[in-house]
Amino acid sequence: MTRRYDERVAVDDVSFEIPEGEVVGYLGPNGAGKSTTVKMLTGILTPTSGLVEVGGRVPWRDRSANARSVGVVFGQRSQLWWDLPLIESLRLVGALYDVPAAHFTGSLRRMCDLLGLDDFLDTPVRQLSLGQRMRGDLAAAMLYDPPILYLDEPTVGLDVLAKQAVREFIVDTNRAGRTTVVLTTHDLADVEALCRRIILIDKGRVLYDGGIDALVTAYAPPRRLVVHLADDETRTFDIAGGASVPELIGRVAAENTIRDLSIEEPDLESVIKQIYAESTR
């Protein structure tokens, strides 16, 4: 019996450049090629064609030097030692990356302050909550001060408070050391809180690369005026780009008794859904 194979291109002619200190959202649906891209950037995978450089290095040709210059957090898996207390995992990371003792102490103190690790440093990793483990993984990724941080779904499954702690850590890390951050996520609240630039990818190809504001301006549906009238009727009006909202409200009020009204602004999620729908068509 002869086996049959389907060959699929995971990443197809993707091209982008990220300056030092930028925080970029790398977005796409499941199977779009996000994690494959991150694995090539970290040197885990070797592309079949094309060129990748990270800090002047080709990741898969100089894996050791590249590994020392990047921190990586995969939300679905941990780099911590499951049966060891968190502090021992962090000490092992420090030893693996030859972090001097004084530098390790200072970095650990900074991570504890930023991520609130003190309460569970002595707890085995297997006993940590998901949010605690994620904070431990972030500490391990940044303990040796890499200039580049890759975050693959870092807030998946976290509660609101844990998500906020992760976002604040990313902001502080970026500001303090001009750390370049590449963030893949399905949580658009992460993107809106952290990123000025996003790269949209689908079926291995880049659909958009630019600022969030420009994306919303180019693709967003119109704003909507929702008016609740005294007779419990609700009327909806699309607001064109140059329309005067007070004038529109005045026209409606001249003919109706208004009980309440609101303006619905287009959000990033609806814009991205529209782009993916157009791409599928």
Coordinates of C-alpha atoms in Angstrom, one line a residue:
M1 CA 0.0 0.0 0.0
T2 CA 1.4 3.5 -1.0
R3 CA 0.9 6.3 1.4
R4 CA -0.5 9.5 0.0
Y5 CA 0.5 12.9 1.3
D6 CA -1.0 16.4 1.1
E7 CA 1.6 19.1 1.0
R8 CA 0.6 22.4 2.5
V9 CA 2.4 25.7 2.8
A10 CA 2.2 27.0 6.4
V11 CA 3.9 30.4 5.7
D12 CA 3.8 31.7 2.1
D13 CA 6.1 34.6 1.2
V14 CA 5.6 36.4 4.5
S15 CA 7.8 39.5 4.7
F16 CA 8.0 42.1 7.5
E17 CA 10.6 44.1 9.5
I18 CA 10.3 45.0 13.1
P19 CA 12.4 47.9 14.5
E20 CA 13.9 47.7 18.0
G21 CA 11.6 48.5 20.8
E22 CA 8.3 47.9 18.9
V23 CA 5.4 45.9 20.2
V24 CA 3.7 44.1 17.3
G25 CA 0.5 42.1 17.3
Y26 CA 0.9 39.1 15.0
L27 CA -2.7 38.0 14.5
G28 CA -4.6 35.3 12.6
P29 CA -7.1 32.5 12.9
N30 CA -6.1 29.0 14.0
G31 CA -3.9 27.5 11.3
A32 CA -2.9 30.8 9.8
G33 CA 0.8 30.3 10.3
K34 CA 1.4 32.4 13.5
S35 CA 3.1 29.8 15.6
T36 CA 5.1 28.5 12.6
T37 CA 6.5 32.0 12.1
V38 CA 7.5 32.3 15.7
K39 CA 9.2 28.9 15.6
M40 CA 11.2 30.0 12.5
L41 CA 12.2 33.2 14.3
T42 CA 13.4 31.2 17.3
G43 CA 15.3 28.7 15.2
I44 CA 13.1 25.7 16.1
L45 CA 12.0 25.4 12.4
T46 CA 14.0 25.9 9.3
P47 CA 12.1 27.4 6.3
T48 CA 12.2 25.6 3.0
S49 CA 13.0 28.9 1.3
G50 CA 13.5 32.6 2.0
L51 CA 15.6 34.5 4.6
V52 CA 15.0 35.2 8.2
E53 CA 17.3 37.4 10.3
V54 CA 16.9 38.2 14.0
G55 CA 19.3 40.8 15.4
G56 CA 21.6 40.2 12.4
R57 CA 21.6 36.4 12.9
V58 CA 19.9 33.6 11.0
P59 CA 18.1 31.8 13.8
W60 CA 18.5 28.1 12.7
R61 CA 22.2 28.6 11.8
D62 CA 23.2 30.2 15.0
R63 CA 20.8 28.7 17.5
S64 CA 22.8 29.1 20.6
A65 CA 23.5 32.9 20.1
N66 CA 19.9 33.4 18.9
A67 CA 18.5 31.6 22.0
R68 CA 20.4 33.9 24.3
S69 CA 19.0 37.0 22.6
V70 CA 15.3 36.0 22.7
G71 CA 12.8 35.1 25.3
V72 CA 9.8 32.9 24.4
V73 CA 6.6 32.2 26.2
F74 CA 4.1 29.7 24.7
G75 CA 0.8 30.0 26.5
Q76 CA -0.1 26.3 25.9
R77 CA 3.1 24.9 27.3
S78 CA 5.6 25.7 30.0
Q79 CA 9.4 25.9 30.1
L80 CA 9.4 25.4 33.9
W81 CA 10.3 22.2 35.6
W82 CA 7.0 20.6 36.7
D83 CA 8.1 19.1 40.0
L84 CA 10.5 21.8 41.2
P85 CA 9.6 24.9 43.2
L86 CA 9.4 27.9 41.0
I87 CA 12.5 29.5 42.5
E88 CA 14.5 26.4 41.5
S89 CA 13.3 26.5 38.0
L90 CA 14.4 30.2 37.8
R91 CA 17.8 29.3 39.2
L92 CA 18.2 26.6 36.6
V93 CA 17.3 29.1 33.9
G94 CA 19.9 31.5 35.3
A95 CA 22.5 28.7 35.2
L96 CA 21.6 27.7 31.7
Y97 CA 22.1 31.2 30.4
D98 CA 25.2 31.9 32.5
V99 CA 23.6 34.8 34.4
P100 CA 26.1 36.1 37.0
A101 CA 25.0 35.7 40.6
A102 CA 24.6 39.5 41.3
H103 CA 22.7 40.0 38.0
F104 CA 20.5 37.1 38.8
T105 CA 19.6 38.5 42.2
G106 CA 18.7 41.8 40.7
S107 CA 16.7 40.4 37.9
L108 CA 14.8 38.0 40.2
R109 CA 13.9 40.9 42.5
R110 CA 12.7 43.0 39.5
M111 CA 10.6 40.0 38.3
C112 CA 9.1 39.5 41.7
D113 CA 8.2 43.1 42.0
L114 CA 6.6 43.3 38.5
L115 CA 4.9 39.9 38.5
G116 CA 4.1 39.4 42.2
L117 CA 6.0 36.1 42.5
D118 CA 7.0 36.2 46.2
D119 CA 3.9 34.4 47.4
F120 CA 4.5 31.3 45.4
L121 CA 8.3 31.2 44.7
D122 CA 8.6 28.1 46.9
T123 CA 5.6 26.3 45.4
P124 CA 6.1 23.4 43.0
V125 CA 5.2 24.4 39.5
R126 CA 2.6 21.6 39.2
Q127 CA 0.7 23.2 42.1
L128 CA 0.6 26.7 40.6
S129 CA -2.6 28.1 39.1
L130 CA -2.6 28.9 35.4
G131 CA -2.1 32.6 36.1
Q132 CA 0.8 32.0 38.5
R133 CA 2.5 29.6 36.1
M134 CA 2.2 32.1 33.3
R135 CA 3.8 34.8 35.5
G136 CA 6.6 32.3 36.3
D137 CA 7.1 31.6 32.6
L138 CA 7.4 35.3 31.9
A139 CA 10.0 35.7 34.6
A140 CA 12.0 32.8 33.1
A141 CA 11.8 34.3 29.7
M142 CA 13.1 37.7 30.8
L143 CA 15.5 36.6 33.6
Y144 CA 18.6 37.0 31.3
D145 CA 17.4 40.3 29.8
P146 CA 16.9 39.2 26.1
P147 CA 16.3 42.2 23.8
I148 CA 13.5 40.3 22.0
L149 CA 10.4 38.6 23.5
Y150 CA 8.0 36.3 21.7
L151 CA 4.7 35.7 23.3
D152 CA 2.4 33.1 21.8
E153 CA -1.0 33.3 23.4
P154 CA 0.3 34.4 26.8
T155 CA -3.1 35.2 28.3
V156 CA -5.1 32.2 27.1
G157 CA -7.3 30.8 29.8
L158 CA -6.3 33.5 32.3
D159 CA -8.8 35.4 34.5
V160 CA -9.2 39.2 34.3
L161 CA -6.7 40.0 37.0
A162 CA -4.0 37.6 35.7
K163 CA -4.4 39.1 32.2
Q164 CA -4.0 42.6 33.6
A165 CA -0.8 41.5 35.4
V166 CA 0.6 40.0 32.2
R167 CA -0.2 43.1 30.2
E168 CA 1.3 45.5 32.7
F169 CA 4.5 43.3 32.8
I170 CA 4.8 43.5 29.0
V171 CA 4.4 47.3 29.0
D172 CA 7.0 47.8 31.8
T173 CA 9.4 45.4 30.1
N174 CA 9.1 47.2 26.8
R175 CA 9.6 50.6 28.4
A176 CA 12.4 49.8 30.7
G177 CA 14.7 47.9 28.3
R178 CA 13.2 48.8 24.9
T179 CA 12.5 45.2 24.5
T180 CA 11.0 44.3 21.2
V181 CA 7.8 42.2 21.6
V182 CA 6.0 40.0 19.1
L183 CA 2.6 39.0 20.4
T184 CA 0.3 36.4 18.9
T185 CA -3.1 36.2 20.5
H186 CA -6.8 35.7 19.9
D187 CA -7.6 38.2 22.6
L188 CA -8.0 41.5 20.9
A189 CA -8.1 43.3 24.2
D190 CA -4.4 42.4 24.5
V191 CA -3.7 43.9 21.1
E192 CA -5.6 47.1 21.9
A193 CA -3.9 47.5 25.2
L194 CA -0.3 46.8 24.0
C195 CA 0.2 47.3 20.3
R196 CA 0.2 50.2 17.9
R197 CA 1.0 48.0 14.9
I198 CA -0.5 44.7 13.9
I199 CA 0.3 42.2 11.2
L200 CA -2.7 40.1 10.0
I201 CA -2.0 36.7 8.5
D202 CA -4.3 34.2 7.0
K203 CA -3.6 30.9 5.2
G204 CA 0.1 31.8 5.5
R205 CA -0.1 35.2 3.8
V206 CA 0.0 38.7 5.2
L207 CA -3.3 40.5 4.7
Y208 CA -2.4 43.7 6.5
D209 CA 0.6 45.3 8.1
G210 CA 0.2 48.7 9.8
G211 CA -1.3 50.7 12.5
I212 CA -4.6 49.8 14.3
D213 CA -6.1 53.2 13.7
A214 CA -5.4 53.0 10.0
L215 CA -6.9 49.5 9.9
V216 CA -10.1 50.6 11.6
T217 CA -10.4 53.7 9.3
A218 CA -9.9 51.6 6.2
Y219 CA -12.1 48.6 7.0
A220 CA -14.5 49.5 9.8
P221 CA -18.2 49.6 9.3
P222 CA -19.8 53.0 9.9
R223 CA -20.6 54.2 13.4
R224 CA -24.2 53.8 14.4
L225 CA -26.6 56.0 16.3
V226 CA -29.1 53.9 18.3
V227 CA -32.1 55.9 19.4
H228 CA -34.7 54.5 21.9
L229 CA -37.9 56.4 21.5
A230 CA -40.6 57.0 24.1
D231 CA -43.0 54.5 22.5
D232 CA -40.3 51.8 23.1
E233 CA -39.4 51.8 19.4
T234 CA -35.7 51.6 18.6
R235 CA -34.3 53.2 15.5
T236 CA -30.7 52.8 14.2
F237 CA -28.9 55.2 11.9
D238 CA -25.6 54.7 10.2
I239 CA -23.3 57.7 10.6
A240 CA -21.3 58.4 7.4
G241 CA -17.7 59.7 7.7
G242 CA -18.5 63.5 7.5
A243 CA -22.0 63.4 9.0
S244 CA -22.8 65.7 11.9
V245 CA -24.0 63.7 14.9
P246 CA -25.7 66.6 16.7
E247 CA -27.5 67.5 13.4
L248 CA -28.7 63.9 13.0
I249 CA -29.9 63.8 16.6
G250 CA -31.7 67.1 16.1
R251 CA -33.6 65.8 13.1
V252 CA -34.7 62.7 15.0
A253 CA -35.7 64.7 18.1
A254 CA -37.7 67.1 15.9
E255 CA -40.1 64.3 14.9
N256 CA -39.9 62.0 18.0
T257 CA -39.6 61.9 21.7
I258 CA -36.3 60.4 22.6
R259 CA -36.0 58.3 25.7
D260 CA -32.3 57.4 25.4
L261 CA -29.6 57.2 22.7
S262 CA -26.1 55.8 22.2
I263 CA -23.4 55.7 19.6
E264 CA -21.9 52.3 18.7
E265 CA -18.3 52.6 17.6
P266 CA -16.7 49.9 15.4
D267 CA -14.3 47.7 17.3
L268 CA -11.1 46.0 16.2
E269 CA -12.7 42.5 16.4
S270 CA -15.5 43.4 13.9
V271 CA -12.9 44.9 11.6
I272 CA -10.7 41.8 11.6
K273 CA -13.7 39.5 11.2
Q274 CA -14.7 41.5 8.1
I275 CA -11.1 41.2 6.6
Y276 CA -11.0 37.5 7.2
A277 CA -14.5 37.1 5.6
E278 CA -13.3 39.0 2.5
S279 CA -10.2 36.9 2.4
T280 CA -12.2 33.7 2.5
R281 CA -14.5 34.9 -0.3

